CSV table of N, CA and C in Angstrom, one decimal:
chain,number,residue,atom,x,y,z
A,1,MET,N,11.5,45.9,5.4
A,1,MET,CA,11.9,44.8,4.6
A,1,MET,C,11.2,43.5,5.0
A,2,ARG,N,10.7,42.7,4.0
A,2,ARG,CA,10.0,41.5,4.4
A,2,ARG,C,11.0,40.4,4.8
A,3,SER,N,10.6,39.6,5.6
A,3,SER,CA,11.4,38.4,6.0
A,3,SER,C,11.3,37.4,4.9
A,4,PRO,N,12.5,36.7,4.6
A,4,PRO,CA,12.5,35.7,3.5
A,4,PRO,C,11.7,34.5,3.8
A,5,VAL,N,11.2,34.3,5.1
A,5,VAL,CA,10.5,33.1,5.5
A,5,VAL,C,9.3,33.6,6.3
A,6,LEU,N,8.1,33.0,5.9
A,6,LEU,CA,6.9,33.2,6.7
A,6,LEU,C,6.9,32.2,7.8
A,7,PRO,N,6.3,32.6,9.0
A,7,PRO,CA,6.2,31.6,10.0
A,7,PRO,C,5.4,30.3,9.6
A,8,SER,N,4.5,30.5,8.7
A,8,SER,CA,3.7,29.3,8.2
A,8,SER,C,4.6,28.4,7.4
A,9,HIS,N,5.7,28.8,6.9
A,9,HIS,CA,6.6,28.0,6.1
A,9,HIS,C,7.5,27.1,7.0
A,10,LEU,N,7.6,27.5,8.2
A,10,LEU,CA,8.6,26.9,9.1
A,10,LEU,C,8.4,25.4,9.4
A,11,PRO,N,7.1,24.9,9.6
A,11,PRO,CA,7.0,23.5,9.8
A,11,PRO,C,7.4,22.6,8.6
A,12,ALA,N,7.1,23.1,7.4
A,12,ALA,CA,7.5,22.3,6.2
A,12,ALA,C,9.0,22.4,6.0
A,13,ARG,N,9.5,23.5,6.3
A,13,ARG,CA,11.0,23.7,6.1
A,13,ARG,C,11.7,22.9,7.1
A,14,LEU,N,11.3,22.9,8.4
A,14,LEU,CA,12.0,22.2,9.5
A,14,LEU,C,11.9,20.7,9.3
A,15,ALA,N,10.7,20.2,8.9
A,15,ALA,CA,10.5,18.8,8.8
A,15,ALA,C,11.3,18.2,7.6
A,16,SER,N,11.2,18.9,6.4
A,16,SER,CA,12.0,18.4,5.3
A,16,SER,C,13.5,18.6,5.4
A,17,GLY,N,13.8,19.8,6.0
A,17,GLY,CA,15.2,20.1,6.2
A,17,GLY,C,15.9,19.1,7.1
A,18,ALA,N,15.3,18.8,8.3
A,18,ALA,CA,15.9,17.8,9.2
A,18,ALA,C,16.0,16.4,8.6
A,19,TYR,N,15.0,16.0,7.8
A,19,TYR,CA,15.0,14.7,7.2
A,19,TYR,C,16.1,14.6,6.1
A,20,ILE,N,16.3,15.6,5.3
A,20,ILE,CA,17.3,15.6,4.3
A,20,ILE,C,18.7,15.8,4.9
A,21,LEU,N,18.8,16.6,5.8
A,21,LEU,CA,20.1,16.8,6.5
A,21,LEU,C,20.6,15.5,7.1
A,22,ASN,N,19.7,14.8,7.8
A,22,ASN,CA,20.0,13.5,8.4
A,22,ASN,C,20.4,12.5,7.4
A,23,SER,N,19.7,12.5,6.3
A,23,SER,CA,20.0,11.6,5.2
A,23,SER,C,21.4,11.8,4.7
A,24,GLY,N,21.8,13.1,4.5
A,24,GLY,CA,23.1,13.4,4.0
A,24,GLY,C,24.2,13.1,5.0
A,25,LEU,N,24.0,13.4,6.2
A,25,LEU,CA,25.0,13.0,7.2
A,25,LEU,C,25.2,11.5,7.4
A,26,SER,N,24.1,10.8,7.2
A,26,SER,CA,24.2,9.3,7.3
A,26,SER,C,25.0,8.7,6.1
A,27,LYS,N,25.1,9.4,5.0
A,27,LYS,CA,25.8,8.9,3.9
A,27,LYS,C,27.3,9.4,3.8
A,28,ARG,N,27.6,10.3,4.7
A,28,ARG,CA,28.9,11.0,4.6
A,28,ARG,C,30.1,10.1,4.6
A,29,ASN,N,30.1,9.1,5.4
A,29,ASN,CA,31.2,8.1,5.4
A,29,ASN,C,30.8,6.7,5.1
A,30,ALA,N,29.9,6.6,4.1
A,30,ALA,CA,29.4,5.3,3.7
A,30,ALA,C,30.5,4.4,3.3
A,31,PRO,N,30.4,3.1,3.8
A,31,PRO,CA,31.4,2.1,3.3
A,31,PRO,C,31.2,1.8,1.8
A,32,GLN,N,32.2,1.2,1.3
A,32,GLN,CA,32.3,1.0,-0.2
A,32,GLN,C,31.1,0.2,-0.7
A,33,GLU,N,30.7,-0.8,0.1
A,33,GLU,CA,29.5,-1.6,-0.4
A,33,GLU,C,28.2,-0.8,-0.4
A,34,VAL,N,28.1,0.1,0.6
A,34,VAL,CA,26.9,0.9,0.6
A,34,VAL,C,26.9,1.9,-0.6
A,35,ALA,N,28.1,2.5,-0.8
A,35,ALA,CA,28.3,3.4,-1.9
A,35,ALA,C,28.0,2.7,-3.3
A,36,GLU,N,28.4,1.5,-3.4
A,36,GLU,CA,28.2,0.7,-4.6
A,36,GLU,C,26.7,0.5,-4.8
A,37,GLY,N,26.0,0.1,-3.7
A,37,GLY,CA,24.6,-0.1,-3.8
A,37,GLY,C,23.8,1.1,-4.2
A,38,LEU,N,24.1,2.2,-3.5
A,38,LEU,CA,23.4,3.5,-3.8
A,38,LEU,C,23.7,3.9,-5.3
A,39,HIS,N,24.9,3.8,-5.6
A,39,HIS,CA,25.4,4.2,-7.0
A,39,HIS,C,24.7,3.3,-8.0
A,40,GLY,N,24.7,2.0,-7.8
A,40,GLY,CA,24.0,1.1,-8.8
A,40,GLY,C,22.5,1.4,-8.9
A,41,PHE,N,21.9,1.7,-7.8
A,41,PHE,CA,20.5,2.0,-7.8
A,41,PHE,C,20.2,3.3,-8.6
A,42,ALA,N,21.0,4.3,-8.4
A,42,ALA,CA,20.8,5.6,-9.1
A,42,ALA,C,21.2,5.5,-10.6
A,43,ALA,N,22.2,4.7,-10.9
A,43,ALA,CA,22.7,4.5,-12.3
A,43,ALA,C,21.6,3.8,-13.1
A,44,THR,N,20.8,2.9,-12.4
A,44,THR,CA,19.7,2.2,-13.1
A,44,THR,C,18.7,3.2,-13.7
A,45,ALA,N,18.4,4.3,-12.9
A,45,ALA,CA,17.5,5.3,-13.3
A,45,ALA,C,18.1,6.3,-14.2
A,46,TYR,N,19.3,6.7,-13.9
A,46,TYR,CA,20.1,7.7,-14.6
A,46,TYR,C,21.4,7.2,-15.1
A,47,PRO,N,21.4,6.5,-16.3
A,47,PRO,CA,22.5,5.8,-16.8
A,47,PRO,C,23.8,6.6,-16.9
A,48,PHE,N,23.7,7.9,-17.1
A,48,PHE,CA,24.9,8.8,-17.1
A,48,PHE,C,25.8,8.7,-15.8
A,49,LEU,N,25.1,8.3,-14.7
A,49,LEU,CA,25.8,8.2,-13.5
A,49,LEU,C,26.8,7.0,-13.4
A,50,ALA,N,26.6,6.1,-14.3
A,50,ALA,CA,27.5,4.9,-14.4
A,50,ALA,C,28.9,5.3,-14.5
A,51,GLN,N,29.2,6.4,-15.1
A,51,GLN,CA,30.5,6.9,-15.4
A,51,GLN,C,31.2,7.5,-14.1
A,52,VAL,N,30.4,7.7,-13.1
A,52,VAL,CA,31.0,8.3,-11.8
A,52,VAL,C,31.3,7.2,-10.9
A,53,GLU,N,32.5,7.3,-10.2
A,53,GLU,CA,32.9,6.3,-9.3
A,53,GLU,C,32.0,6.3,-8.1
A,54,PRO,N,31.6,5.1,-7.6
A,54,PRO,CA,30.6,5.0,-6.5
A,54,PRO,C,30.9,5.9,-5.3
A,55,LYS,N,32.1,5.9,-4.7
A,55,LYS,CA,32.4,6.7,-3.5
A,55,LYS,C,32.2,8.2,-3.8
A,56,ARG,N,32.7,8.6,-5.0
A,56,ARG,CA,32.6,10.0,-5.4
A,56,ARG,C,31.1,10.4,-5.5
A,57,PHE,N,30.3,9.5,-6.1
A,57,PHE,CA,28.9,9.8,-6.3
A,57,PHE,C,28.2,10.0,-4.9
A,58,VAL,N,28.5,9.0,-4.0
A,58,VAL,CA,27.8,9.1,-2.7
A,58,VAL,C,28.3,10.3,-1.9
A,59,LYS,N,29.6,10.7,-2.1
A,59,LYS,CA,30.1,11.9,-1.4
A,59,LYS,C,29.4,13.1,-1.9
A,60,ALA,N,29.2,13.2,-3.3
A,60,ALA,CA,28.5,14.3,-3.9
A,60,ALA,C,27.0,14.4,-3.4
A,61,LEU,N,26.4,13.2,-3.4
A,61,LEU,CA,25.0,13.1,-2.9
A,61,LEU,C,24.9,13.6,-1.5
A,62,SER,N,25.8,13.1,-0.7
A,62,SER,CA,25.8,13.5,0.8
A,62,SER,C,26.0,15.0,0.9
A,63,THR,N,26.9,15.5,0.2
A,63,THR,CA,27.1,17.0,0.2
A,63,THR,C,25.9,17.8,-0.2
A,64,ALA,N,25.3,17.3,-1.3
A,64,ALA,CA,24.1,18.0,-1.8
A,64,ALA,C,22.9,17.9,-0.7
A,65,GLU,N,22.8,16.8,-0.1
A,65,GLU,CA,21.7,16.7,0.9
A,65,GLU,C,22.0,17.5,2.1
A,66,ILE,N,23.3,17.6,2.5
A,66,ILE,CA,23.7,18.4,3.7
A,66,ILE,C,23.4,19.9,3.4
A,67,VAL,N,23.8,20.3,2.2
A,67,VAL,CA,23.6,21.7,1.8
A,67,VAL,C,22.1,22.0,1.7
A,68,LEU,N,21.3,21.2,1.1
A,68,LEU,CA,19.9,21.5,0.9
A,68,LEU,C,19.2,21.4,2.3
A,69,GLY,N,19.5,20.4,3.1
A,69,GLY,CA,18.9,20.3,4.4
A,69,GLY,C,19.2,21.4,5.3
A,70,SER,N,20.4,21.9,5.3
A,70,SER,CA,20.9,23.0,6.1
A,70,SER,C,20.2,24.3,5.6
A,71,ALA,N,20.1,24.5,4.3
A,71,ALA,CA,19.4,25.7,3.7
A,71,ALA,C,18.0,25.7,4.1
A,72,LEU,N,17.3,24.6,4.1
A,72,LEU,CA,15.9,24.5,4.6
A,72,LEU,C,15.7,24.9,6.0
A,73,LEU,N,16.7,24.5,6.8
A,73,LEU,CA,16.7,24.8,8.3
A,73,LEU,C,17.0,26.2,8.7
A,74,LEU,N,17.8,26.9,7.8
A,74,LEU,CA,18.2,28.3,8.1
A,74,LEU,C,17.1,29.3,7.7
A,75,PRO,N,16.6,30.0,8.6
A,75,PRO,CA,15.4,30.9,8.3
A,75,PRO,C,15.8,32.1,7.5
A,76,PHE,N,17.1,32.4,7.3
A,76,PHE,CA,17.4,33.6,6.5
A,76,PHE,C,17.6,33.3,5.0
A,77,VAL,N,17.5,32.0,4.7
A,77,VAL,CA,17.6,31.6,3.3
A,77,VAL,C,16.2,31.7,2.7
A,78,PRO,N,16.0,32.5,1.6
A,78,PRO,CA,14.7,32.7,1.1
A,78,PRO,C,14.0,31.4,0.7
A,79,THR,N,12.7,31.3,1.0
A,79,THR,CA,11.9,30.2,0.8
A,79,THR,C,11.9,29.8,-0.7
A,80,GLY,N,11.8,30.8,-1.6
A,80,GLY,CA,11.7,30.5,-3.0
A,80,GLY,C,13.0,29.7,-3.5
A,81,LEU,N,14.1,30.1,-2.9
A,81,LEU,CA,15.4,29.5,-3.3
A,81,LEU,C,15.4,28.1,-2.8
A,82,VAL,N,15.1,27.8,-1.5
A,82,VAL,CA,15.2,26.5,-1.0
A,82,VAL,C,14.1,25.6,-1.6
A,83,ALA,N,13.0,26.2,-1.9
A,83,ALA,CA,11.9,25.4,-2.5
A,83,ALA,C,12.3,24.9,-3.9
A,84,THR,N,13.1,25.7,-4.6
A,84,THR,CA,13.5,25.3,-6.0
A,84,THR,C,14.5,24.2,-5.8
A,85,GLY,N,15.4,24.2,-4.8
A,85,GLY,CA,16.3,23.1,-4.6
A,85,GLY,C,15.6,21.9,-4.2
A,86,LEU,N,14.6,22.0,-3.3
A,86,LEU,CA,13.8,20.9,-2.9
A,86,LEU,C,13.0,20.3,-4.0
A,87,ALA,N,12.5,21.1,-4.9
A,87,ALA,CA,11.8,20.6,-6.1
A,87,ALA,C,12.7,19.7,-7.0
A,88,ALA,N,13.9,20.2,-7.2
A,88,ALA,CA,14.9,19.5,-8.0
A,88,ALA,C,15.2,18.2,-7.3
A,89,PHE,N,15.5,18.2,-6.1
A,89,PHE,CA,15.9,17.0,-5.3
A,89,PHE,C,14.8,16.0,-5.3
A,90,SER,N,13.6,16.4,-5.0
A,90,SER,CA,12.5,15.5,-4.9
A,90,SER,C,12.1,15.0,-6.3
A,91,GLY,N,12.3,15.8,-7.3
A,91,GLY,CA,12.1,15.3,-8.7
A,91,GLY,C,13.0,14.2,-9.0
A,92,GLY,N,14.3,14.3,-8.6
A,92,GLY,CA,15.2,13.3,-8.9
A,92,GLY,C,14.9,12.0,-8.1
A,93,LEU,N,14.4,12.1,-6.9
A,93,LEU,CA,14.0,10.9,-6.2
A,93,LEU,C,12.7,10.3,-6.8
A,94,LEU,N,11.8,11.1,-7.3
A,94,LEU,CA,10.6,10.5,-7.9
A,94,LEU,C,11.0,9.9,-9.3
A,95,GLY,N,12.0,10.4,-9.9
A,95,GLY,CA,12.5,9.8,-11.1
A,95,GLY,C,13.0,8.4,-10.9
A,96,LEU,N,13.7,8.2,-9.7
A,96,LEU,CA,14.1,6.8,-9.3
A,96,LEU,C,12.9,5.9,-9.2
A,97,TYR,N,11.9,6.4,-8.5
A,97,TYR,CA,10.6,5.6,-8.3
A,97,TYR,C,10.0,5.2,-9.7
A,98,LEU,N,10.0,6.2,-10.6
A,98,LEU,CA,9.4,5.9,-11.9
A,98,LEU,C,10.2,5.0,-12.8
A,99,ARG,N,11.5,5.1,-12.7
A,99,ARG,CA,12.4,4.4,-13.6
A,99,ARG,C,13.0,3.1,-13.2
A,100,VAL,N,13.1,2.9,-11.9
A,100,VAL,CA,13.8,1.6,-11.5
A,100,VAL,C,12.7,0.5,-11.4
A,101,PRO,N,13.0,-0.6,-12.1
A,101,PRO,CA,12.1,-1.7,-12.1
A,101,PRO,C,11.8,-2.3,-10.7
A,102,GLY,N,10.6,-2.6,-10.5
A,102,GLY,CA,10.2,-3.2,-9.2
A,102,GLY,C,9.7,-2.2,-8.2
A,103,MET,N,9.8,-0.9,-8.4
A,103,MET,CA,9.3,0.1,-7.5
A,103,MET,C,7.8,0.2,-7.5
A,104,ARG,N,7.2,-0.1,-8.7
A,104,ARG,CA,5.8,0.1,-8.8
A,104,ARG,C,5.2,-1.2,-9.3
A,105,GLU,N,3.9,-1.3,-9.1
A,105,GLU,CA,3.1,-2.4,-9.6
A,105,GLU,C,3.1,-2.2,-11.2
A,106,PRO,N,3.2,-3.3,-11.9
A,106,PRO,CA,3.2,-3.1,-13.4
A,106,PRO,C,2.0,-2.3,-13.9
A,107,GLY,N,2.2,-1.3,-14.8
A,107,GLY,CA,1.2,-0.5,-15.3
A,107,GLY,C,0.5,0.4,-14.4
A,108,SER,N,1.1,0.7,-13.2
A,108,SER,CA,0.5,1.5,-12.2
A,108,SER,C,1.5,2.4,-11.5
A,109,LEU,N,0.9,3.4,-10.8
A,109,LEU,CA,1.8,4.3,-10.0
A,109,LEU,C,1.8,3.7,-8.6
A,110,ARG,N,1.0,2.7,-8.3
A,110,ARG,CA,1.0,2.2,-6.9
A,110,ARG,C,2.3,1.5,-6.6
A,111,TRP,N,2.8,1.7,-5.4
A,111,TRP,CA,4.1,1.2,-5.1
A,111,TRP,C,4.1,-0.3,-4.7
A,112,THR,N,5.2,-0.9,-4.9
A,112,THR,CA,5.4,-2.2,-4.3
A,112,THR,C,6.0,-2.1,-3.0
A,113,GLU,N,6.2,-3.2,-2.3
A,113,GLU,CA,6.9,-3.1,-1.0
A,113,GLU,C,8.3,-2.5,-1.1
A,114,GLN,N,8.9,-2.9,-2.2
A,114,GLN,CA,10.3,-2.4,-2.5
A,114,GLN,C,10.2,-0.9,-2.8
A,115,GLY,N,9.2,-0.4,-3.4
A,115,GLY,CA,9.1,1.0,-3.8
A,115,GLY,C,8.6,2.0,-2.7
A,116,GLN,N,8.1,1.4,-1.6
A,116,GLN,CA,7.5,2.3,-0.6
A,116,GLN,C,8.4,3.3,0.0
A,117,ALA,N,9.7,2.9,0.2
A,117,ALA,CA,10.7,3.8,0.7
A,117,ALA,C,10.9,5.1,-0.1
A,118,ILE,N,10.7,4.9,-1.4
A,118,ILE,CA,10.9,6.1,-2.3
A,118,ILE,C,9.6,6.8,-2.6
A,119,ALA,N,8.5,6.0,-2.6
A,119,ALA,CA,7.2,6.6,-2.9
A,119,ALA,C,6.9,7.7,-1.9
A,120,LYS,N,7.3,7.6,-0.7
A,120,LYS,CA,7.0,8.6,0.3
A,120,LYS,C,7.6,9.9,0.0
A,121,ASP,N,8.6,10.0,-1.0
A,121,ASP,CA,9.2,11.2,-1.3
A,121,ASP,C,8.3,12.1,-2.1
A,122,VAL,N,7.1,11.7,-2.4
A,122,VAL,CA,6.1,12.5,-3.1
A,122,VAL,C,5.8,13.6,-2.1
A,123,PHE,N,5.9,13.4,-0.8
A,123,PHE,CA,5.6,14.5,0.2
A,123,PHE,C,6.6,15.6,0.1
A,124,LEU,N,7.9,15.3,-0.2
A,124,LEU,CA,8.9,16.3,-0.4
A,124,LEU,C,8.5,17.2,-1.6
A,125,ALA,N,8.0,16.5,-2.7
A,125,ALA,CA,7.6,17.2,-3.9
A,125,ALA,C,6.4,18.1,-3.6
A,126,GLY,N,5.5,17.6,-2.8
A,126,GLY,CA,4.3,18.4,-2.4
A,126,GLY,C,4.7,19.6,-1.6
A,127,ILE,N,5.7,19.5,-0.6
A,127,ILE,CA,6.1,20.6,0.2
A,127,ILE,C,6.8,21.6,-0.8
A,128,ALA,N,7.6,21.1,-1.7
A,128,ALA,CA,8.3,22.1,-2.6
A,128,ALA,C,7.3,22.8,-3.4
A,129,GLY,N,6.3,22.1,-4.0
A,129,GLY,CA,5.2,22.8,-4.8
A,129,GLY,C,4.5,23.9,-4.0
A,130,THR,N,4.1,23.6,-2.8
A,130,THR,CA,3.4,24.5,-1.9
A,130,THR,C,4.3,25.7,-1.6
A,131,LEU,N,5.5,25.5,-1.3
A,131,LEU,CA,6.4,26.6,-1.0
A,131,LEU,C,6.7,27.5,-2.2
A,132,LEU,N,6.9,26.8,-3.4
A,132,LEU,CA,7.1,27.6,-4.6
A,132,LEU,C,5.9,28.4,-5.0
A,133,ALA,N,4.7,27.8,-4.9
A,133,ALA,CA,3.5,28.6,-5.2
A,133,ALA,C,3.3,29.8,-4.3
A,134,ASP,N,3.5,29.6,-3.0
A,134,ASP,CA,3.4,30.7,-2.1
A,134,ASP,C,4.4,31.8,-2.3
A,135,SER,N,5.6,31.3,-2.6
A,135,SER,CA,6.7,32.3,-2.9
A,135,SER,C,6.4,33.1,-4.2
A,136,ALA,N,5.8,32.5,-5.2
A,136,ALA,CA,5.5,33.2,-6.4
A,136,ALA,C,4.3,34.1,-6.2
A,137,ARG,N,3.4,33.7,-5.3
A,137,ARG,CA,2.2,34.6,-5.0
A,137,ARG,C,2.7,35.8,-4.2
A,138,ARG,N,3.6,35.6,-3.3
A,138,ARG,CA,4.2,36.7,-2.5
A,138,ARG,C,5.0,37.7,-3.4
A,139,ALA,N,5.7,37.2,-4.3
A,139,ALA,CA,6.5,38.0,-5.3
A,139,ALA,C,5.6,38.8,-6.1
A,140,LYS,N,4.5,38.2,-6.6
A,140,LYS,CA,3.5,38.9,-7.4
A,140,LYS,C,2.8,40.0,-6.6
A,141,ASP,N,2.4,39.7,-5.4
A,141,ASP,CA,1.8,40.7,-4.6
A,141,ASP,C,2.7,41.9,-4.3
A,142,ALA,N,4.0,41.6,-4.1
A,142,ALA,CA,5.0,42.7,-3.8
A,142,ALA,C,5.3,43.5,-5.0
A,143,GLY,N,5.2,42.9,-6.2
A,143,GLY,CA,5.6,43.6,-7.4
A,143,GLY,C,4.6,44.5,-8.0
């Protein structure tokens, strides 16, 4: 039986998993004002989130980050599965970058100083794409 994780996947999984897990843990007991700030930022890009109470939103975000980060770090979780989760997560982050005013220079994808913290999440999308492509190739070769 093949291992669900190739050794070559481990650096990307460990780096992204540790980063996301730490992010989730840091939000776990966020004070009200932090929850309101994160919620407001997310609701600007995704208006449907305005209906969710800020503390509830941040608790759900924290839980999702802890689950995804942990799954990336656990070598028995198949790479294709965690790569799909990472693609969805990084897509949501890049959606913030594209939709929130002030993140990018007008008419450009180049980030502003304010947008730099989110623009770096393109690396998570790149990791997800690489892991997905490799998982698809492995599945095709096995089938």
